[in-house]
GROMACS .gro file of N, CA and C in nm:
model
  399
    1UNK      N    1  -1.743   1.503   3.769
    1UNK     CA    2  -1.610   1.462   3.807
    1UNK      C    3  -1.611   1.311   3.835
    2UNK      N    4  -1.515   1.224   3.814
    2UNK     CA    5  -1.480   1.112   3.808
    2UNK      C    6  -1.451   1.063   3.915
    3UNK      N    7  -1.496   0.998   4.039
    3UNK     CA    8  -1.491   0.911   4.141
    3UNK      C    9  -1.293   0.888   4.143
    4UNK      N   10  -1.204   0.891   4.198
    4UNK     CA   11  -1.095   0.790   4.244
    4UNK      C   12  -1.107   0.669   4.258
    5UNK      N   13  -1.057   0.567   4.242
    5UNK     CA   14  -1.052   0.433   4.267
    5UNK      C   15  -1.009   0.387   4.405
    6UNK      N   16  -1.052   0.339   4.500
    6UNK     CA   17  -1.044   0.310   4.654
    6UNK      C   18  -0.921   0.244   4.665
    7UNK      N   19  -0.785   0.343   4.691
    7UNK     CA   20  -0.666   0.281   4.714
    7UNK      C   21  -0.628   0.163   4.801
    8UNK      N   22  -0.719   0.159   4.904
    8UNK     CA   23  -0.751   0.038   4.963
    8UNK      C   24  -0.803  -0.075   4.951
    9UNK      N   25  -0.862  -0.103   4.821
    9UNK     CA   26  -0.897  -0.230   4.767
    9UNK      C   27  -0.824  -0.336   4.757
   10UNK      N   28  -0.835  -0.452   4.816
   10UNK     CA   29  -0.743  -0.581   4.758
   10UNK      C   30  -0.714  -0.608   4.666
   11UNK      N   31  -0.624  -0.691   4.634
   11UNK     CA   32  -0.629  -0.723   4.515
   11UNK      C   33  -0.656  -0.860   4.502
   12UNK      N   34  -0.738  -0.989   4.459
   12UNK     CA   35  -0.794  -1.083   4.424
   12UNK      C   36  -0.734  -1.192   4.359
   13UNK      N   37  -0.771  -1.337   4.336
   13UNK     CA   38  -0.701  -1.422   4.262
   13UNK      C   39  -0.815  -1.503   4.217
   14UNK      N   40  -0.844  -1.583   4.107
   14UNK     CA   41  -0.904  -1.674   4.067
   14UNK      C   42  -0.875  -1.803   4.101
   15UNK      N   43  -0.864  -1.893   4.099
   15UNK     CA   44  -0.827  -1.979   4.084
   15UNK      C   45  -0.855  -2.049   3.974
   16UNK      N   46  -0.770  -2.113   3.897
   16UNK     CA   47  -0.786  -2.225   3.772
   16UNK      C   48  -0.899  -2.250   3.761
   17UNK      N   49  -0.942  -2.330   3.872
   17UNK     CA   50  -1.069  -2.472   3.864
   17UNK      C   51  -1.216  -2.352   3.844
   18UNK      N   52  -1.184  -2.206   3.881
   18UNK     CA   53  -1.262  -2.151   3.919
   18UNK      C   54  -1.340  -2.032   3.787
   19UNK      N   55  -1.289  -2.080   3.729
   19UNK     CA   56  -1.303  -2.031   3.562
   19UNK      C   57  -1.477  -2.110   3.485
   20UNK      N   58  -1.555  -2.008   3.439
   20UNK     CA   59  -1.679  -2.097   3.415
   20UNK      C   60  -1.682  -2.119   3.284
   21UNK      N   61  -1.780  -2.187   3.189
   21UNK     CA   62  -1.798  -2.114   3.096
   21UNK      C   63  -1.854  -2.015   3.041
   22UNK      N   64  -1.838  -1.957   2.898
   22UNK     CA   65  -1.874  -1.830   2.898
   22UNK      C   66  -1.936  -1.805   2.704
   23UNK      N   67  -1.980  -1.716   2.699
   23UNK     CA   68  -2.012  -1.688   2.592
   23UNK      C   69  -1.991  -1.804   2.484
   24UNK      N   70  -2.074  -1.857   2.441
   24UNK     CA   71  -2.017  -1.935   2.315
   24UNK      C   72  -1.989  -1.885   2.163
   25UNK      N   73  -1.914  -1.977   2.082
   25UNK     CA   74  -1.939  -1.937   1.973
   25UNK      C   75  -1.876  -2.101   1.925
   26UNK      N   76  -1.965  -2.153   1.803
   26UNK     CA   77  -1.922  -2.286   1.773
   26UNK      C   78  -1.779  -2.274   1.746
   27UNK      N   79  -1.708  -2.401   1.744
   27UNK     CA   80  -1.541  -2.386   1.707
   27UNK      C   81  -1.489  -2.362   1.817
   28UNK      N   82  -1.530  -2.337   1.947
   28UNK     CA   83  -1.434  -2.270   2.060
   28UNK      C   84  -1.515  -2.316   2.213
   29UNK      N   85  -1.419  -2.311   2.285
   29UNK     CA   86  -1.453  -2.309   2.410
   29UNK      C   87  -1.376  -2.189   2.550
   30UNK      N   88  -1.484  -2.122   2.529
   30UNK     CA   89  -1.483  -2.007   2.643
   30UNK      C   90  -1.508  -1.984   2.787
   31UNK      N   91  -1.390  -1.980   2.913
   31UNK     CA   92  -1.432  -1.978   3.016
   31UNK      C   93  -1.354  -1.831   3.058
   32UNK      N   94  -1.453  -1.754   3.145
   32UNK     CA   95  -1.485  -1.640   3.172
   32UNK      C   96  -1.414  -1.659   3.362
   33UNK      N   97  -1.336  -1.604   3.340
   33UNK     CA   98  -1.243  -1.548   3.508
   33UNK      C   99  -1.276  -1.481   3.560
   34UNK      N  100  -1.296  -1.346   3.500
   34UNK     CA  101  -1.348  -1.185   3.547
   34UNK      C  102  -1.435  -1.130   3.464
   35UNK      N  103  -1.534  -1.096   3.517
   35UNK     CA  104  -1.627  -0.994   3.413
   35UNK      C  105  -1.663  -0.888   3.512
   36UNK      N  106  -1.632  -0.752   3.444
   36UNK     CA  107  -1.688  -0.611   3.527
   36UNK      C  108  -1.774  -0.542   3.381
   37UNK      N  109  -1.819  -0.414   3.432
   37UNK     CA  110  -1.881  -0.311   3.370
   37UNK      C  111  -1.737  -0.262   3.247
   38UNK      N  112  -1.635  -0.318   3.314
   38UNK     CA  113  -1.552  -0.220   3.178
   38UNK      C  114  -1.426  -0.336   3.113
   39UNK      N  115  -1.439  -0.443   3.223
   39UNK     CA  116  -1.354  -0.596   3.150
   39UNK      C  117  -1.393  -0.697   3.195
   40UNK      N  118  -1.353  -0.753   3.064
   40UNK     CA  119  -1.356  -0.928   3.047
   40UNK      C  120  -1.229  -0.982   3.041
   41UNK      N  121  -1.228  -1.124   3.122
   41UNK     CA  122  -1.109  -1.217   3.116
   41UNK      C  123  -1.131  -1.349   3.127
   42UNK      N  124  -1.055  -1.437   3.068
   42UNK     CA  125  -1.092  -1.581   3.051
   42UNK      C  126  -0.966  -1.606   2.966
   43UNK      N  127  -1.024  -1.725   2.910
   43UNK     CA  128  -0.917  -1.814   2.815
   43UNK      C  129  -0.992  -1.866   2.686
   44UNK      N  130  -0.936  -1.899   2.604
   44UNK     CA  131  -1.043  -1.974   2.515
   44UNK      C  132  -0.931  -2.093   2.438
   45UNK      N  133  -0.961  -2.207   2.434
   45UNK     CA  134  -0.929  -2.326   2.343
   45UNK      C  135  -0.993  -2.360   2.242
   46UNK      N  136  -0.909  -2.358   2.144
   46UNK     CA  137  -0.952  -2.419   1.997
   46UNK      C  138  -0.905  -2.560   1.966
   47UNK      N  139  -0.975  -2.662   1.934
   47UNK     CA  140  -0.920  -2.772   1.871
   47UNK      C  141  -0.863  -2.785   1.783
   48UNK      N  142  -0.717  -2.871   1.753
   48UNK     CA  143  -0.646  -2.892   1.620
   48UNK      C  144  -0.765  -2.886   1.488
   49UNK      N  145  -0.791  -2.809   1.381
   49UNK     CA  146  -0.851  -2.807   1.317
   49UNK      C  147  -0.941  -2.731   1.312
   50UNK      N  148  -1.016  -2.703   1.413
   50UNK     CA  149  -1.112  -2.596   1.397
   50UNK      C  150  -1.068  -2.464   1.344
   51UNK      N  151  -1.226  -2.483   1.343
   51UNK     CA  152  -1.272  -2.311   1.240
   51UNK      C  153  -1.351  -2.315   1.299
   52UNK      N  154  -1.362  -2.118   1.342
   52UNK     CA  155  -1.522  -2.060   1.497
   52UNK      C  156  -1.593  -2.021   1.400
   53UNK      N  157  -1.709  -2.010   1.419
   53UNK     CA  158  -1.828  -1.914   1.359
   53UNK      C  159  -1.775  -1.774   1.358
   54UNK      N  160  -1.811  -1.666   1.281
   54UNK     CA  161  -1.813  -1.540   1.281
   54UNK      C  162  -1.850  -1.455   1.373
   55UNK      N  163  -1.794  -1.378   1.414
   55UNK     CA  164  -1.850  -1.275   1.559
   55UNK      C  165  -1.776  -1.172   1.556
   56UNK      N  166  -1.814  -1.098   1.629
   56UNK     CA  167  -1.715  -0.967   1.720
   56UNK      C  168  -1.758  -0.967   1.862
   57UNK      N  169  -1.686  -0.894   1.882
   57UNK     CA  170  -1.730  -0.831   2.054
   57UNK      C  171  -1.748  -0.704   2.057
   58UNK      N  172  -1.821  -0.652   2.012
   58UNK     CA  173  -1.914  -0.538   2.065
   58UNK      C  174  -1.834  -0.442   2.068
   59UNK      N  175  -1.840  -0.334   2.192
   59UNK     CA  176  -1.772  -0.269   2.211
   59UNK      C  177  -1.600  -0.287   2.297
   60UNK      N  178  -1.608  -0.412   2.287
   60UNK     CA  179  -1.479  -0.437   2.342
   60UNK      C  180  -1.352  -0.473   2.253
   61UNK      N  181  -1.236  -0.385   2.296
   61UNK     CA  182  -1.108  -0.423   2.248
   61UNK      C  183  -1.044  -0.602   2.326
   62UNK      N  184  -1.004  -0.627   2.232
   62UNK     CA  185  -0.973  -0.769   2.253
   62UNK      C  186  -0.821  -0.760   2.229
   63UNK      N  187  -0.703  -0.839   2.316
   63UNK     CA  188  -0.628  -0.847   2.350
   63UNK      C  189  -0.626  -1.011   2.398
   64UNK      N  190  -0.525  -1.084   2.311
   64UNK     CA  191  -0.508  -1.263   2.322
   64UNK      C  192  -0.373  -1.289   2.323
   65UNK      N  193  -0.342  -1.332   2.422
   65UNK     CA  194  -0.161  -1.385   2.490
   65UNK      C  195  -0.204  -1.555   2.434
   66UNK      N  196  -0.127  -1.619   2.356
   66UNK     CA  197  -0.124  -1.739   2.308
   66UNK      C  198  -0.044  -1.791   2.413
   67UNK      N  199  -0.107  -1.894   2.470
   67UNK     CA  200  -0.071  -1.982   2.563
   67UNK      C  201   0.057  -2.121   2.536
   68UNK      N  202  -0.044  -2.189   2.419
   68UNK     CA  203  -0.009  -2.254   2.378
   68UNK      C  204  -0.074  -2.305   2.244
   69UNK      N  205  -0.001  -2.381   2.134
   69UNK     CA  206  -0.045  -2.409   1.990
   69UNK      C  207  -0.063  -2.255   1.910
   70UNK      N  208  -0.136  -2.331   1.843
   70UNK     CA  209  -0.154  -2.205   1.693
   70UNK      C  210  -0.269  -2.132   1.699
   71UNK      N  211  -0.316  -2.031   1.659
   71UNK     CA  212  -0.419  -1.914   1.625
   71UNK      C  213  -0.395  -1.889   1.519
   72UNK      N  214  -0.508  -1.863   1.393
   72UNK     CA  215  -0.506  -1.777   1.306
   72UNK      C  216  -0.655  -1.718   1.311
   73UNK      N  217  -0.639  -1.548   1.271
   73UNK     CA  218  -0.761  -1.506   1.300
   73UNK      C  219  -0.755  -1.421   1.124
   74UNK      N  220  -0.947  -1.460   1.067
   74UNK     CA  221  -0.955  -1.358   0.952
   74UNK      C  222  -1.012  -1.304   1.008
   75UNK      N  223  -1.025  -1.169   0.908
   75UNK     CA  224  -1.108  -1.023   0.940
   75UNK      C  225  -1.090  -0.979   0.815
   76UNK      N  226  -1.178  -0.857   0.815
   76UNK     CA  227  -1.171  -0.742   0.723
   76UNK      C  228  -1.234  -0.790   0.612
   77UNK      N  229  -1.294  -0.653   0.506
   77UNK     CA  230  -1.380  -0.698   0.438
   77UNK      C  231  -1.352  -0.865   0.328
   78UNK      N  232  -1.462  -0.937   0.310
   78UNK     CA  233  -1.444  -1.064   0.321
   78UNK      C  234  -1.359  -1.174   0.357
   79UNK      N  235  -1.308  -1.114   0.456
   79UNK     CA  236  -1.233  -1.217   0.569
   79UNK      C  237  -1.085  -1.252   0.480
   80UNK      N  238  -1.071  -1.148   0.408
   80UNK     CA  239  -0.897  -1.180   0.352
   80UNK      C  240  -0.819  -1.149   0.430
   81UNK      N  241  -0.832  -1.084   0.527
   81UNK     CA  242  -0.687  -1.055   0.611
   81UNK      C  243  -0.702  -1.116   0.731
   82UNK      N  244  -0.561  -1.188   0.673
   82UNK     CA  245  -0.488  -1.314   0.797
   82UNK      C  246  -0.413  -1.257   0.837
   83UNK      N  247  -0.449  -1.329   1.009
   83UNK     CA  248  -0.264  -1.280   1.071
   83UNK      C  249  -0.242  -1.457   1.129
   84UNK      N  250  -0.169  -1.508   1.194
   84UNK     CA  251  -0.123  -1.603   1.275
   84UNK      C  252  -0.017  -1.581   1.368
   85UNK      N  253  -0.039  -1.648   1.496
   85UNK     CA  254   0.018  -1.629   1.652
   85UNK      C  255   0.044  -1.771   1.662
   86UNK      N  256   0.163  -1.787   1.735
   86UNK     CA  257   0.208  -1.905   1.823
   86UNK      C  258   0.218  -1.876   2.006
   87UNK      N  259   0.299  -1.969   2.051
   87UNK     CA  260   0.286  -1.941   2.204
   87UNK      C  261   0.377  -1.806   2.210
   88UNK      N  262   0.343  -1.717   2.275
   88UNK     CA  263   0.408  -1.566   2.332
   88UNK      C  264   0.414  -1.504   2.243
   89UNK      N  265   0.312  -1.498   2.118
   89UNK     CA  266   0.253  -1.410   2.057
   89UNK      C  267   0.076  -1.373   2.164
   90UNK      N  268   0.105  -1.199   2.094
   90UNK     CA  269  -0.024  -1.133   2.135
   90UNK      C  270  -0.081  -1.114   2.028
   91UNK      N  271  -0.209  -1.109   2.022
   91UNK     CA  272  -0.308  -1.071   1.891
   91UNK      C  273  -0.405  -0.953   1.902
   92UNK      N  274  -0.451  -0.863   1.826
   92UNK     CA  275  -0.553  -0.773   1.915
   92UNK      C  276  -0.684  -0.775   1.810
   93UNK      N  277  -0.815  -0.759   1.879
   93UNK     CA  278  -0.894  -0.761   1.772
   93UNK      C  279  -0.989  -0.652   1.796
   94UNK      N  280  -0.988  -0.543   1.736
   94UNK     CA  281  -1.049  -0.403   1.799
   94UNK      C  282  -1.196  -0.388   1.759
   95UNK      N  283  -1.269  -0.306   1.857
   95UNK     CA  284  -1.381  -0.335   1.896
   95UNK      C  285  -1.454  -0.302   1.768
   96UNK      N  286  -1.590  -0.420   1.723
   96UNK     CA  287  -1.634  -0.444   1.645
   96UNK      C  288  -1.612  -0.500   1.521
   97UNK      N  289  -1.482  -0.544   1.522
   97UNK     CA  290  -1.353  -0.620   1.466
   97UNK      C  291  -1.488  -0.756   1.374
   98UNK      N  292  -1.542  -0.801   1.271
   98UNK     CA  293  -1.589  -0.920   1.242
   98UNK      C  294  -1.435  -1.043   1.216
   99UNK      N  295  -1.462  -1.118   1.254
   99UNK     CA  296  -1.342  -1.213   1.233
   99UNK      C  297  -1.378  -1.363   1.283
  100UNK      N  298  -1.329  -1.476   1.225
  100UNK     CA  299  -1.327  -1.600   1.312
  100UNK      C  300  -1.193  -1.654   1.349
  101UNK      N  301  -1.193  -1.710   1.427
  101UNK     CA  302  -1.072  -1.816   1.463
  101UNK      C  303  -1.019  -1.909   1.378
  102UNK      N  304  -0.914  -1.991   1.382
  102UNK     CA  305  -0.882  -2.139   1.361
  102UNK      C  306  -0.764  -2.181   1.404
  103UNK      N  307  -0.762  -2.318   1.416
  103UNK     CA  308  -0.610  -2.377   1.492
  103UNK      C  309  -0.564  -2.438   1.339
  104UNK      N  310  -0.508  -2.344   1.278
  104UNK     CA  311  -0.417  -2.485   1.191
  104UNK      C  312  -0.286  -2.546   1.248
  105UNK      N  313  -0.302  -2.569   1.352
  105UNK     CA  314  -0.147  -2.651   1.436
  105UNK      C  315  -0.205  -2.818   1.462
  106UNK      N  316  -0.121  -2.880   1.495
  106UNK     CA  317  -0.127  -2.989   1.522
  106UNK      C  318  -0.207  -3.069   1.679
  107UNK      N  319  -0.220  -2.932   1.742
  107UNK     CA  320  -0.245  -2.991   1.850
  107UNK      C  321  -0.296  -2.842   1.949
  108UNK      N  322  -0.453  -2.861   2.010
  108UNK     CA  323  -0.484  -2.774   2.084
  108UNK      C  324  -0.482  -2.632   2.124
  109UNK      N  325  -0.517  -2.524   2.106
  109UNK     CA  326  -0.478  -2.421   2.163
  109UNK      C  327  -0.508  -2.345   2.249
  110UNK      N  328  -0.428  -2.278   2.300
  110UNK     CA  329  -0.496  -2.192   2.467
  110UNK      C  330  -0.447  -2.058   2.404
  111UNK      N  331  -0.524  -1.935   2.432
  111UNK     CA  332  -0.505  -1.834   2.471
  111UNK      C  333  -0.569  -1.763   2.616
  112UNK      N  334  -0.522  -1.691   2.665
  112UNK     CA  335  -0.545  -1.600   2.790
  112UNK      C  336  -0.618  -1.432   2.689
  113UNK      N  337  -0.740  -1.424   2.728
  113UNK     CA  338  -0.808  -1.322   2.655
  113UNK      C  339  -0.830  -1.195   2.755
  114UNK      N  340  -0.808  -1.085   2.733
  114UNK     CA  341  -0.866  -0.953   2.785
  114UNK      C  342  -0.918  -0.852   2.747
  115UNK      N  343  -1.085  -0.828   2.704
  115UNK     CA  344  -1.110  -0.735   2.652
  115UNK      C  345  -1.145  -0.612   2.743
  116UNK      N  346  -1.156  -0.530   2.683
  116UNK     CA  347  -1.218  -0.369   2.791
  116UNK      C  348  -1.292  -0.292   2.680
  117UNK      N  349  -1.396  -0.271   2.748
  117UNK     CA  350  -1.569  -0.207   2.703
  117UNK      C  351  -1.633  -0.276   2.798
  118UNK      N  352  -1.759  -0.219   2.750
  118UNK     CA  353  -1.908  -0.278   2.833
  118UNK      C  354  -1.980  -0.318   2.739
  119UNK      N  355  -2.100  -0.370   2.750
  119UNK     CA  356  -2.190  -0.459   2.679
  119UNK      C  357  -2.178  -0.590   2.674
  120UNK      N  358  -2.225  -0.634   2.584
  120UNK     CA  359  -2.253  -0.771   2.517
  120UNK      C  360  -2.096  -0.849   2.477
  121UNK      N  361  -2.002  -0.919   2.517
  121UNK     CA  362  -1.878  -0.936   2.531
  121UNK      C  363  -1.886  -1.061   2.372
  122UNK      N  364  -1.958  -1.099   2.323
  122UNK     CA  365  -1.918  -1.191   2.208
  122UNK      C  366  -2.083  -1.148   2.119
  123UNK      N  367  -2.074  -1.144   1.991
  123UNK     CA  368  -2.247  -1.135   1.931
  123UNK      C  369  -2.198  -1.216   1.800
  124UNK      N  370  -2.226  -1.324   1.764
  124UNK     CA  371  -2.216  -1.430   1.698
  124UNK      C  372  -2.311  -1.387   1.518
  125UNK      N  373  -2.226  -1.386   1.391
  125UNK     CA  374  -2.300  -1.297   1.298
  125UNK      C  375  -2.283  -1.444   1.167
  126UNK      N  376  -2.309  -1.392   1.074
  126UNK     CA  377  -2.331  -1.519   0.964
  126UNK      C  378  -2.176  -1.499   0.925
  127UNK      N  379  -2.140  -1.400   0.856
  127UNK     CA  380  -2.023  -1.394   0.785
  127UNK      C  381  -1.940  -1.277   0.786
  128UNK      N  382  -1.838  -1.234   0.741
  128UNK     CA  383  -1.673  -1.128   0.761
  128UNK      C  384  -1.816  -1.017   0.700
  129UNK      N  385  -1.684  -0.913   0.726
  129UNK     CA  386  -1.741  -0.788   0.647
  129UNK      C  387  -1.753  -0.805   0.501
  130UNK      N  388  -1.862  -0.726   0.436
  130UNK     CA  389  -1.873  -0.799   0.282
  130UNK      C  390  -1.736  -0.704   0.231
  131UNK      N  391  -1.675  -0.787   0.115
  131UNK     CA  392  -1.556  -0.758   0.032
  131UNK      C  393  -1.614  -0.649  -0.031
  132UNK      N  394  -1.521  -0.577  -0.046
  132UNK     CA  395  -1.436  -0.426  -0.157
  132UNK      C  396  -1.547  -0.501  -0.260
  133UNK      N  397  -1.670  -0.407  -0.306
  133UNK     CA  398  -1.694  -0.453  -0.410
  133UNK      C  399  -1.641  -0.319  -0.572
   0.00000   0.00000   0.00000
């Protein structure tokens, strides 16, 4: 049987300044807010222009609130499928998802990230899933 959650628990705040960094992956910069056994939270910024290295996150579902600027993320076998997000777009990238980032906007981008699983929260790979042969 499954424990209850202690209705009496506080509830907590971060603060901004109080954000570290976190997992890397070239192309990006990752700072980590919350990390438990079953979530991750942070932000991540991309520079006008960049392109991230290839990765997933493990067993975690990924969930990205665009802050501000542009996102485009590939995936799927050989990285043909594009989507693109602006500010108050959400993006999701489901667990074991291969994909990279890029900002094709003019200027900076922020997203607010939340994944849920456990493990290894970013694992950095050479390239997309191989294409439909």
């Amino acid at each position: 049987m499954t424990e209850s959650p202690d209705p009496a628990q506080p509830c907590t705040r971060v603060a901004a300044d109080a954000l570290t960094p976190a997992d890397p992956t070239p192309g990006m910069s990752r700072q980590v807010a919350l990390h438990t056994e079953a979530m991750w939270s942070g932000t991540v910024d991309t520079e006008s222009g960049a392109v991230t290295g290839w990765h997933h996150h493990g067993d975690h579902d990924t969930t990205l609130y665009i802050v501000s600027g542009r996102m485009r993320l590939e995936s799927g076998p050989g990285g043909e499928h594009v989507v693109e997000a602006g500010p108050g777009d959400f993006l999701r990238v489901p667990a074991g998802a291969v994909h990279r980032e890029s900002n094709p906007g003019d200027e900076a981008s922020r997203a607010v990230v939340v994944r849920c699983g456990s493990g290894t929260p970013t694992v950095n790979v050479d390239g997309p899933a191989p294409a439909a042969g």
